[in-house]
Amino acid sequence: MTVDDSGSGTGGPASGGEPGRTAGPVAGTDAARVDRAEAHARVERVKEEEQHAVDAQDGRVPAADRTDPRGRTDAQDSRTDQDAAESDGDPLALRLEQLILGAERRYTPFQAARSAGVSMELASRFWRAMGFADIGQAKALTEADVLALRRLAGLVEAGLLSEAMAVQVARSTGQTTARLAEWQIDSFLEGLTEPPEPGMTRTEVTYPLIELLLPELEEFLVYVWRRQLAAATGRVVQAADDEEMVDRRLAVGFADLVGFTRLTRRMEEEELGELVEAFETTAADLVAAHGGRLIKTLGDEVLYAADDAGIAAEIALRLIETMANDETMPELRVGIAFGTVTTRMGDVFGTTVNLASRLTSIAPKDAVLVDGAFAEELIRTGDAPASEAVAAEEAIAAEKEGEEPPGYRFGLQPMWQRAVRGLGVVEPWLMSRRG
């Protein structure tokens, strides 16, 4: 987007171009070696401005004195007629927006960028990364939008993040929270539309419900995020070297419902939705309970990862056993591969992931197929014998010595080699539970 000297333009929050990748963090260059005291001072200034905004919102600062850091007053930047805001759309929607955001509409995109002290181009890149739609030059942004821009730009100026990294932070946060918000609204929809008493309107139900839920959900979100951040940080610092932090050796598993396409033709939409939700919930609970990480769900398929091959194997068999005991669920098949995996923005990529997906597609019903590297890892860690013949010999030797035989958890049976599209010839192993 282009902006002339008067501040007019044709774009809004999402009107900037997509940023290109930079050649490493800003902190790694001479220009970005900013004194930490200066970075701390900037953070403190942002905090002071946030408090000033809160005071102004709560009425503790006289209207005539409510200026932003560049000397402008509310009278200069706010709407001259609050009724004009309500004329833009549904009054209830606007009231809910103000309740959730905690502030009224005050800025156009250009005014918000100017107040934050960033270029319109950079502001557009941040907004687009966060997933916000183009609003042209409508006055629809709040003080919180300004502070968010100022905070991201401050991290870049202080050398704590490169510009590309800041955009990535905005994108990952926007994508994750957008899905979370949609899921929560879907879950709460019944409560938002079904009045507890006859005669109550949607307005009478929705506003107080959101008012009660908002602070509790916000606190819970921060708590879960901190827990997840602590767990992810722990995994990173335990990596053997810097390279392993990004390209790591993991066990990757795909679990896929058999015949799901046929089910979609036979089942009602509501029944299908309940089945998918039950499958995803069961899979997520089992993966978490046994120490794995759920990467993503794709309706009839889930993708998970684990640092330990034994954990990935236990999850796979538990999934099959649990689904087999549920008459409402179709059969399940699982494919697992072990190897180097690239992690980006919470997702996993690479040949190992592709191989796990291909193994799933050729696995028998209610069975687990694994690749050779995964089988070798189970053997190395003592979770599976090299073969059943070896296990029998070890049991006989242990009995003669009056000792307990090795307690293998899993069994491995080599299958016929076969060509797998895009990956050449592979030799899968059928994995099962022993004992």
GROMACS .gro file of C-alpha atoms in nm:
model
  435
    1MET     CA    1   0.000   0.000   0.000
    2THR     CA    2   0.109   0.358  -0.058
    3VAL     CA    3   0.029   0.648   0.172
    4ASP     CA    4   0.056   1.010   0.072
    5ASP     CA    5   0.169   1.292   0.301
    6SER     CA    6  -0.182   1.359   0.420
    7GLY     CA    7  -0.206   1.012   0.566
    8SER     CA    8  -0.467   0.878   0.329
    9GLY     CA    9  -0.440   0.534   0.182
   10THR     CA   10  -0.630   0.249   0.031
   11GLY     CA   11  -0.518  -0.028   0.265
   12GLY     CA   12  -0.580  -0.117   0.626
   13PRO     CA   13  -0.445  -0.362   0.878
   14ALA     CA   14  -0.385  -0.629   0.615
   15SER     CA   15  -0.286  -0.415   0.322
   16GLY     CA   16   0.094  -0.445   0.352
   17GLY     CA   17   0.308  -0.681   0.148
   18GLU     CA   18   0.430  -1.014   0.277
   19PRO     CA   19   0.771  -0.978   0.443
   20GLY     CA   20   1.072  -1.156   0.302
   21ARG     CA   21   1.309  -1.354   0.519
   22THR     CA   22   1.607  -1.176   0.661
   23ALA     CA   23   1.953  -1.321   0.691
   24GLY     CA   24   1.942  -1.395   1.064
   25PRO     CA   25   1.842  -1.210   1.380
   26VAL     CA   26   1.901  -0.840   1.411
   27ALA     CA   27   2.071  -0.911   1.742
   28GLY     CA   28   2.352  -1.078   1.546
   29THR     CA   29   2.454  -0.760   1.362
   30ASP     CA   30   2.654  -0.460   1.483
   31ALA     CA   31   2.358  -0.230   1.420
   32ALA     CA   32   2.139  -0.433   1.653
   33ARG     CA   33   2.370  -0.451   1.954
   34VAL     CA   34   2.150  -0.220   2.158
   35ASP     CA   35   2.244  -0.149   2.515
   36ARG     CA   36   2.023  -0.353   2.749
   37ALA     CA   37   1.959  -0.047   2.962
   38GLU     CA   38   1.805   0.124   2.661
   39ALA     CA   39   1.588  -0.183   2.591
   40HIS     CA   40   1.476  -0.185   2.954
   41ALA     CA   41   1.396   0.185   2.939
   42ARG     CA   42   1.181   0.135   2.630
   43VAL     CA   43   0.988  -0.146   2.798
   44GLU     CA   44   0.930   0.082   3.098
   45ARG     CA   45   0.803   0.360   2.867
   46VAL     CA   46   0.557   0.115   2.711
   47LYS     CA   47   0.434   0.018   3.057
   48GLU     CA   48   0.385   0.384   3.150
   49GLU     CA   49   0.191   0.444   2.829
   50GLU     CA   50  -0.026   0.138   2.898
   51GLN     CA   51  -0.107   0.270   3.245
   52HIS     CA   52  -0.183   0.612   3.101
   53ALA     CA   53  -0.425   0.449   2.855
   54VAL     CA   54  -0.592   0.253   3.136
   55ASP     CA   55  -0.627   0.567   3.347
   56ALA     CA   56  -0.781   0.752   3.055
   57GLN     CA   57  -1.021   0.466   2.986
   58ASP     CA   58  -1.130   0.454   3.351
   59GLY     CA   59  -1.182   0.828   3.366
   60ARG     CA   60  -0.895   0.900   3.605
   61VAL     CA   61  -0.737   1.145   3.359
   62PRO     CA   62  -0.937   1.453   3.252
   63ALA     CA   63  -1.044   1.441   2.891
   64ALA     CA   64  -0.846   1.754   2.810
   65ASP     CA   65  -0.530   1.590   2.948
   66ARG     CA   66  -0.568   1.253   2.773
   67THR     CA   67  -0.280   1.285   2.531
   68ASP     CA   68  -0.078   1.016   2.368
   69PRO     CA   69   0.305   1.023   2.370
   70ARG     CA   70   0.300   1.255   2.068
   71GLY     CA   71   0.082   1.521   2.227
   72ARG     CA   72  -0.254   1.452   2.060
   73THR     CA   73  -0.576   1.451   2.259
   74ASP     CA   74  -0.877   1.227   2.243
   75ALA     CA   75  -1.071   1.514   2.090
   76GLN     CA   76  -0.836   1.513   1.791
   77ASP     CA   77  -0.844   1.138   1.718
   78SER     CA   78  -1.171   1.002   1.859
   79ARG     CA   79  -1.509   0.999   1.688
   80THR     CA   80  -1.701   1.323   1.725
   81ASP     CA   81  -2.026   1.132   1.751
   82GLN     CA   82  -2.044   0.797   1.933
   83ASP     CA   83  -2.373   0.726   1.754
   84ALA     CA   84  -2.175   0.707   1.431
   85ALA     CA   85  -2.006   0.393   1.561
   86GLU     CA   86  -2.338   0.224   1.621
   87SER     CA   87  -2.454   0.316   1.273
   88ASP     CA   88  -2.167   0.107   1.131
   89GLY     CA   89  -2.326  -0.221   1.240
   90ASP     CA   90  -2.528  -0.414   1.494
   91PRO     CA   91  -2.530  -0.217   1.824
   92LEU     CA   92  -2.503  -0.543   2.022
   93ALA     CA   93  -2.199  -0.650   1.820
   94LEU     CA   94  -2.034  -0.313   1.887
   95ARG     CA   95  -2.113  -0.333   2.257
   96LEU     CA   96  -1.965  -0.683   2.274
   97GLU     CA   97  -1.656  -0.571   2.084
   98GLN     CA   98  -1.599  -0.287   2.329
   99LEU     CA   99  -1.656  -0.522   2.624
  100ILE     CA  100  -1.404  -0.775   2.491
  101LEU     CA  101  -1.142  -0.525   2.376
  102GLY     CA  102  -1.185  -0.306   2.682
  103ALA     CA  103  -1.175   0.014   2.476
  104GLU     CA  104  -1.375   0.203   2.218
  105ARG     CA  105  -1.287   0.254   1.853
  106ARG     CA  106  -1.059   0.552   1.821
  107TYR     CA  107  -0.801   0.518   1.541
  108THR     CA  108  -0.781   0.458   1.169
  109PRO     CA  109  -0.501   0.218   1.071
  110PHE     CA  110  -0.282   0.510   0.967
  111GLN     CA  111  -0.347   0.695   1.293
  112ALA     CA  112  -0.271   0.381   1.494
  113ALA     CA  113   0.059   0.326   1.312
  114ARG     CA  114   0.153   0.692   1.354
  115SER     CA  115   0.066   0.689   1.725
  116ALA     CA  116   0.272   0.371   1.774
  117GLY     CA  117   0.567   0.531   1.600
  118VAL     CA  118   0.595   0.269   1.326
  119SER     CA  119   0.563   0.290   0.949
  120MET     CA  120   0.233   0.203   0.789
  121GLU     CA  121   0.414  -0.067   0.593
  122LEU     CA  122   0.542  -0.240   0.909
  123ALA     CA  123   0.205  -0.201   1.082
  124SER     CA  124   0.035  -0.365   0.783
  125ARG     CA  125   0.279  -0.654   0.793
  126PHE     CA  126   0.211  -0.713   1.161
  127TRP     CA  127  -0.167  -0.689   1.118
  128ARG     CA  128  -0.171  -0.920   0.819
  129ALA     CA  129   0.046  -1.171   1.006
  130MET     CA  130  -0.201  -1.165   1.295
  131GLY     CA  131  -0.480  -1.248   1.050
  132PHE     CA  132  -0.673  -0.921   1.065
  133ALA     CA  133  -0.879  -0.822   0.762
  134ASP     CA  134  -0.827  -0.509   0.556
  135ILE     CA  135  -1.051  -0.232   0.693
  136GLY     CA  136  -0.937   0.047   0.465
  137GLN     CA  137  -0.918   0.366   0.668
  138ALA     CA  138  -1.218   0.305   0.893
  139LYS     CA  139  -1.183   0.430   1.249
  140ALA     CA  140  -1.203   0.086   1.411
  141LEU     CA  141  -0.881   0.043   1.613
  142THR     CA  142  -0.829   0.098   1.985
  143GLU     CA  143  -0.553   0.197   2.223
  144ALA     CA  144  -0.470  -0.173   2.265
  145ASP     CA  145  -0.391  -0.198   1.891
  146VAL     CA  146  -0.148   0.092   1.926
  147LEU     CA  147   0.022  -0.061   2.229
  148ALA     CA  148   0.055  -0.399   2.055
  149LEU     CA  149   0.226  -0.236   1.758
  150ARG     CA  150   0.451  -0.037   1.987
  151ARG     CA  151   0.549  -0.349   2.180
  152LEU     CA  152   0.640  -0.553   1.870
  153ALA     CA  153   0.832  -0.265   1.717
  154GLY     CA  154   1.008  -0.210   2.051
  155LEU     CA  155   1.132  -0.570   2.057
  156VAL     CA  156   1.278  -0.518   1.709
  157GLU     CA  157   1.439  -0.184   1.796
  158ALA     CA  158   1.589  -0.330   2.114
  159GLY     CA  159   1.753  -0.608   1.913
  160LEU     CA  160   1.562  -0.882   2.096
  161LEU     CA  161   1.387  -0.994   1.776
  162SER     CA  162   1.458  -0.945   1.409
  163GLU     CA  163   1.178  -0.795   1.204
  164ALA     CA  164   1.115  -1.132   1.038
  165MET     CA  165   1.101  -1.302   1.377
  166ALA     CA  166   0.855  -1.042   1.507
  167VAL     CA  167   0.630  -1.111   1.208
  168GLN     CA  168   0.656  -1.483   1.283
  169VAL     CA  169   0.555  -1.419   1.643
  170ALA     CA  170   0.254  -1.222   1.521
  171ARG     CA  171   0.158  -1.493   1.271
  172SER     CA  172   0.191  -1.789   1.509
  173THR     CA  173  -0.002  -1.606   1.781
  174GLY     CA  174  -0.272  -1.493   1.540
  175GLN     CA  175  -0.324  -1.835   1.383
  176THR     CA  176  -0.336  -2.016   1.716
  177THR     CA  177  -0.569  -1.774   1.891
  178ALA     CA  178  -0.798  -1.744   1.587
  179ARG     CA  179  -0.862  -2.116   1.597
  180LEU     CA  180  -0.904  -2.105   1.974
  181ALA     CA  181  -1.156  -1.821   1.952
  182GLU     CA  182  -1.358  -2.000   1.683
  183TRP     CA  183  -1.360  -2.321   1.886
  184GLN     CA  184  -1.471  -2.141   2.201
  185ILE     CA  185  -1.753  -1.956   2.027
  186ASP     CA  186  -1.871  -2.285   1.870
  187SER     CA  187  -1.866  -2.444   2.215
  188PHE     CA  188  -2.049  -2.157   2.381
  189LEU     CA  189  -2.295  -2.105   2.096
  190GLU     CA  190  -2.577  -2.290   2.268
  191GLY     CA  191  -2.535  -2.080   2.579
  192LEU     CA  192  -2.529  -1.763   2.370
  193THR     CA  193  -2.849  -1.844   2.182
  194GLU     CA  194  -3.060  -2.042   2.428
  195PRO     CA  195  -3.203  -1.812   2.699
  196PRO     CA  196  -3.213  -1.963   3.049
  197GLU     CA  197  -3.565  -1.833   3.092
  198PRO     CA  198  -3.848  -1.795   2.837
  199GLY     CA  199  -3.889  -1.445   2.705
  200MET     CA  200  -3.525  -1.339   2.740
  201THR     CA  201  -3.364  -1.192   2.429
  202ARG     CA  202  -3.024  -1.283   2.289
  203THR     CA  203  -2.898  -0.943   2.403
  204GLU     CA  204  -3.005  -1.012   2.760
  205VAL     CA  205  -2.819  -1.346   2.753
  206THR     CA  206  -2.504  -1.279   2.554
  207TYR     CA  207  -2.363  -0.964   2.712
  208PRO     CA  208  -2.367  -1.075   3.077
  209LEU     CA  209  -2.243  -1.423   2.981
  210ILE     CA  210  -1.941  -1.281   2.797
  211GLU     CA  211  -1.887  -1.036   3.082
  212LEU     CA  212  -1.861  -1.325   3.329
  213LEU     CA  213  -1.657  -1.558   3.107
  214LEU     CA  214  -1.402  -1.309   2.974
  215PRO     CA  215  -1.175  -1.257   3.277
  216GLU     CA  216  -1.179  -1.626   3.369
  217LEU     CA  217  -1.093  -1.742   3.016
  218GLU     CA  218  -0.819  -1.480   2.989
  219GLU     CA  219  -0.653  -1.596   3.311
  220PHE     CA  220  -0.683  -1.960   3.207
  221LEU     CA  221  -0.532  -1.888   2.864
  222VAL     CA  222  -0.227  -1.722   3.020
  223TYR     CA  223  -0.186  -2.010   3.266
  224VAL     CA  224  -0.195  -2.280   2.995
  225TRP     CA  225   0.038  -2.078   2.770
  226ARG     CA  226   0.295  -2.041   3.047
  227ARG     CA  227   0.277  -2.415   3.119
  228GLN     CA  228   0.323  -2.503   2.752
  229LEU     CA  229   0.606  -2.249   2.716
  230ALA     CA  230   0.786  -2.400   3.017
  231ALA     CA  231   0.754  -2.751   2.870
  232ALA     CA  232   0.875  -2.642   2.525
  233THR     CA  233   1.167  -2.449   2.672
  234GLY     CA  234   1.266  -2.752   2.877
  235ARG     CA  235   1.278  -2.969   2.567
  236VAL     CA  236   1.495  -2.716   2.385
  237VAL     CA  237   1.755  -2.670   2.659
  238GLN     CA  238   1.791  -3.049   2.689
  239ALA     CA  239   1.891  -3.076   2.322
  240ALA     CA  240   2.242  -3.209   2.266
  241ASP     CA  241   2.350  -2.916   2.047
  242ASP     CA  242   2.217  -2.603   1.878
  243GLU     CA  243   2.145  -2.786   1.553
  244GLU     CA  244   1.930  -3.042   1.733
  245MET     CA  245   1.710  -2.762   1.867
  246VAL     CA  246   1.568  -2.711   1.518
  247ASP     CA  247   1.628  -3.040   1.338
  248ARG     CA  248   1.556  -3.308   1.597
  249ARG     CA  249   1.523  -3.686   1.596
  250LEU     CA  250   1.164  -3.766   1.686
  251ALA     CA  251   0.912  -4.044   1.653
  252VAL     CA  252   0.621  -3.921   1.440
  253GLY     CA  253   0.287  -4.101   1.428
  254PHE     CA  254  -0.026  -4.068   1.217
  255ALA     CA  255  -0.353  -4.226   1.332
  256ASP     CA  256  -0.627  -4.251   1.068
  257LEU     CA  257  -0.992  -4.357   1.086
  258VAL     CA  258  -1.064  -4.628   0.826
  259GLY     CA  259  -1.348  -4.569   0.580
  260PHE     CA  260  -1.415  -4.212   0.691
  261THR     CA  261  -1.513  -4.097   0.341
  262ARG     CA  262  -1.787  -4.363   0.327
  263LEU     CA  263  -1.908  -4.254   0.671
  264THR     CA  264  -1.953  -3.897   0.551
  265ARG     CA  265  -2.205  -4.022   0.292
  266ARG     CA  266  -2.408  -4.228   0.540
  267MET     CA  267  -2.411  -4.018   0.856
  268GLU     CA  268  -2.595  -3.697   0.933
  269GLU     CA  269  -2.377  -3.390   0.975
  270GLU     CA  270  -2.443  -3.369   1.348
  271GLU     CA  271  -2.355  -3.737   1.400
  272LEU     CA  272  -2.040  -3.697   1.194
  273GLY     CA  273  -1.938  -3.394   1.396
  274GLU     CA  274  -1.988  -3.583   1.721
  275LEU     CA  275  -1.778  -3.875   1.593
  276VAL     CA  276  -1.491  -3.649   1.487
  277GLU     CA  277  -1.501  -3.461   1.816
  278ALA     CA  278  -1.498  -3.786   2.015
  279PHE     CA  279  -1.203  -3.918   1.810
  280GLU     CA  280  -1.002  -3.598   1.846
  281THR     CA  281  -1.076  -3.572   2.218
  282THR     CA  282  -0.979  -3.934   2.284
  283ALA     CA  283  -0.661  -3.903   2.078
  284ALA     CA  284  -0.559  -3.575   2.242
  285ASP     CA  285  -0.611  -3.718   2.592
  286LEU     CA  286  -0.414  -4.037   2.521
  287VAL     CA  287  -0.127  -3.853   2.352
  288ALA     CA  288  -0.094  -3.607   2.640
  289ALA     CA  289  -0.136  -3.869   2.916
  290HIS     CA  290   0.151  -4.082   2.784
  291GLY     CA  291   0.398  -3.801   2.725
  292GLY     CA  292   0.355  -3.728   2.355
  293ARG     CA  293   0.264  -3.403   2.181
  294LEU     CA  294  -0.041  -3.361   1.962
  295ILE     CA  295   0.078  -3.169   1.658
  296LYS     CA  296  -0.256  -3.128   1.480
  297THR     CA  297  -0.589  -3.289   1.404
  298LEU     CA  298  -0.731  -3.324   1.053
  299GLY     CA  299  -1.082  -3.452   1.117
  300ASP     CA  300  -1.032  -3.823   1.055
  301GLU     CA  301  -0.657  -3.811   1.125
  302VAL     CA  302  -0.429  -3.700   1.405
  303LEU     CA  303  -0.057  -3.631   1.394
  304TYR     CA  304   0.152  -3.666   1.709
  305ALA     CA  305   0.520  -3.676   1.802
  306ALA     CA  306   0.732  -3.806   2.088
  307ASP     CA  307   1.099  -3.781   2.183
  308ASP     CA  308   1.103  -4.149   2.283
  309ALA     CA  309   1.013  -4.438   2.050
  310GLY     CA  310   0.863  -4.637   2.337
  311ILE     CA  311   0.624  -4.354   2.418
  312ALA     CA  312   0.514  -4.325   2.053
  313ALA     CA  313   0.458  -4.701   2.036
  314GLU     CA  314   0.251  -4.706   2.356
  315ILE     CA  315   0.033  -4.420   2.230
  316ALA     CA  316  -0.031  -4.599   1.899
  317LEU     CA  317  -0.141  -4.924   2.063
  318ARG     CA  318  -0.351  -4.744   2.325
  319LEU     CA  319  -0.531  -4.556   2.050
  320ILE     CA  320  -0.617  -4.878   1.867
  321GLU     CA  321  -0.721  -5.059   2.186
  322THR     CA  322  -0.939  -4.771   2.303
  323MET     CA  323  -1.113  -4.726   1.968
  324ALA     CA  324  -1.169  -5.102   1.933
  325ASN     CA  325  -1.363  -5.098   2.260
  326ASP     CA  326  -1.596  -4.825   2.130
  327GLU     CA  327  -1.868  -4.968   1.905
  328THR     CA  328  -1.945  -4.624   1.761
  329MET     CA  329  -1.593  -4.583   1.624
  330PRO     CA  330  -1.461  -4.723   1.294
  331GLU     CA  331  -1.135  -4.916   1.278
  332LEU     CA  332  -0.808  -4.729   1.317
  333ARG     CA  333  -0.468  -4.767   1.155
  334VAL     CA  334  -0.142  -4.608   1.264
  335GLY     CA  335   0.192  -4.545   1.095
  336ILE     CA  336   0.508  -4.439   1.281
  337ALA     CA  337   0.852  -4.335   1.158
  338PHE     CA  338   1.164  -4.227   1.346
  339GLY     CA  339   1.422  -3.978   1.225
  340THR     CA  340   1.522  -3.617   1.178
  341VAL     CA  341   1.228  -3.376   1.183
  342THR     CA  342   1.220  -3.004   1.121
  343THR     CA  343   0.990  -2.812   1.355
  344ARG     CA  344   0.839  -2.480   1.255
  345MET     CA  345   0.558  -2.285   1.426
  346GLY     CA  346   0.438  -2.589   1.617
  347ASP     CA  347   0.426  -2.816   1.310
  348VAL     CA  348   0.668  -3.084   1.189
  349PHE     CA  349   0.810  -3.136   0.841
  350GLY     CA  350   1.046  -3.363   0.654
  351THR     CA  351   1.092  -3.710   0.507
  352THR     CA  352   1.019  -3.876   0.842
  353VAL     CA  353   0.676  -3.713   0.856
  354ASN     CA  354   0.600  -3.812   0.496
  355LEU     CA  355   0.707  -4.171   0.564
  356ALA     CA  356   0.480  -4.197   0.868
  357SER     CA  357   0.189  -4.073   0.657
  358ARG     CA  358   0.261  -4.330   0.382
  359LEU     CA  359   0.287  -4.613   0.636
  360THR     CA  360  -0.054  -4.517   0.771
  361SER     CA  361  -0.210  -4.544   0.427
  362ILE     CA  362  -0.085  -4.903   0.382
  363ALA     CA  363  -0.134  -5.026   0.740
  364PRO     CA  364  -0.393  -5.303   0.801
  365LYS     CA  365  -0.705  -5.220   1.002
  366ASP     CA  366  -0.647  -5.191   1.378
  367ALA     CA  367  -0.273  -5.233   1.329
  368VAL     CA  368   0.049  -5.032   1.360
  369LEU     CA  369   0.316  -5.020   1.088
  370VAL     CA  370   0.657  -4.871   1.168
  371ASP     CA  371   0.966  -4.804   0.962
  372GLY     CA  372   1.304  -4.973   1.002
  373ALA     CA  373   1.458  -4.682   1.196
  374PHE     CA  374   1.174  -4.693   1.448
  375ALA     CA  375   1.212  -5.071   1.487
  376GLU     CA  376   1.587  -5.031   1.544
  377GLU     CA  377   1.524  -4.765   1.808
  378LEU     CA  378   1.282  -4.993   1.998
  379ILE     CA  379   1.543  -5.272   1.988
  380ARG     CA  380   1.822  -5.038   2.099
  381THR     CA  381   1.626  -4.913   2.401
  382GLY     CA  382   1.524  -5.264   2.505
  383ASP     CA  383   1.153  -5.209   2.437
  384ALA     CA  384   1.141  -5.484   2.172
  385PRO     CA  385   1.351  -5.794   2.090
  386ALA     CA  386   1.542  -5.819   1.764
  387SER     CA  387   1.318  -6.116   1.685
  388GLU     CA  388   1.090  -6.359   1.863
  389ALA     CA  389   1.359  -6.630   1.824
  390VAL     CA  390   1.606  -6.409   2.013
  391ALA     CA  391   1.346  -6.342   2.281
  392ALA     CA  392   1.286  -6.719   2.323
  393GLU     CA  393   1.660  -6.789   2.355
  394GLU     CA  394   1.697  -6.514   2.615
  395ALA     CA  395   1.402  -6.654   2.812
  396ILE     CA  396   1.556  -7.004   2.817
  397ALA     CA  397   1.897  -6.869   2.924
  398ALA     CA  398   1.738  -6.660   3.201
  399GLU     CA  399   1.541  -6.961   3.329
  400LYS     CA  400   1.861  -7.171   3.353
  401GLU     CA  401   2.028  -6.896   3.552
  402GLY     CA  402   1.723  -6.851   3.775
  403GLU     CA  403   1.675  -6.496   3.654
  404GLU     CA  404   1.384  -6.302   3.513
  405PRO     CA  405   1.378  -6.287   3.131
  406PRO     CA  406   1.391  -5.945   2.962
  407GLY     CA  407   1.058  -5.765   2.989
  408TYR     CA  408   0.997  -5.657   2.630
  409ARG     CA  409   0.684  -5.445   2.585
  410PHE     CA  410   0.650  -5.467   2.208
  411GLY     CA  411   0.691  -5.723   1.936
  412LEU     CA  412   0.811  -5.660   1.580
  413GLN     CA  413   0.734  -5.864   1.270
  414PRO     CA  414   0.905  -5.773   0.940
  415MET     CA  415   0.670  -5.731   0.645
  416TRP     CA  416   0.733  -5.759   0.272
  417GLN     CA  417   0.929  -5.477   0.116
  418ARG     CA  418   0.719  -5.250  -0.097
  419ALA     CA  419   0.752  -4.934  -0.301
  420VAL     CA  420   0.607  -4.625  -0.138
  421ARG     CA  421   0.517  -4.333  -0.361
  422GLY     CA  422   0.780  -4.061  -0.341
  423LEU     CA  423   0.999  -4.249  -0.094
  424GLY     CA  424   1.121  -4.554  -0.284
  425VAL     CA  425   1.129  -4.906  -0.139
  426VAL     CA  426   1.068  -4.943   0.235
  427GLU     CA  427   1.050  -5.245   0.465
  428PRO     CA  428   0.774  -5.185   0.718
  429TRP     CA  429   0.744  -5.372   1.046
  430LEU     CA  430   0.416  -5.476   1.208
  431MET     CA  431   0.429  -5.374   1.574
  432SER     CA  432   0.218  -5.537   1.846
  433ARG     CA  433   0.201  -5.558   2.222
  434ARG     CA  434   0.378  -5.852   2.391
  435GLY     CA  435   0.251  -6.036   2.697
   0.00000   0.00000   0.00000
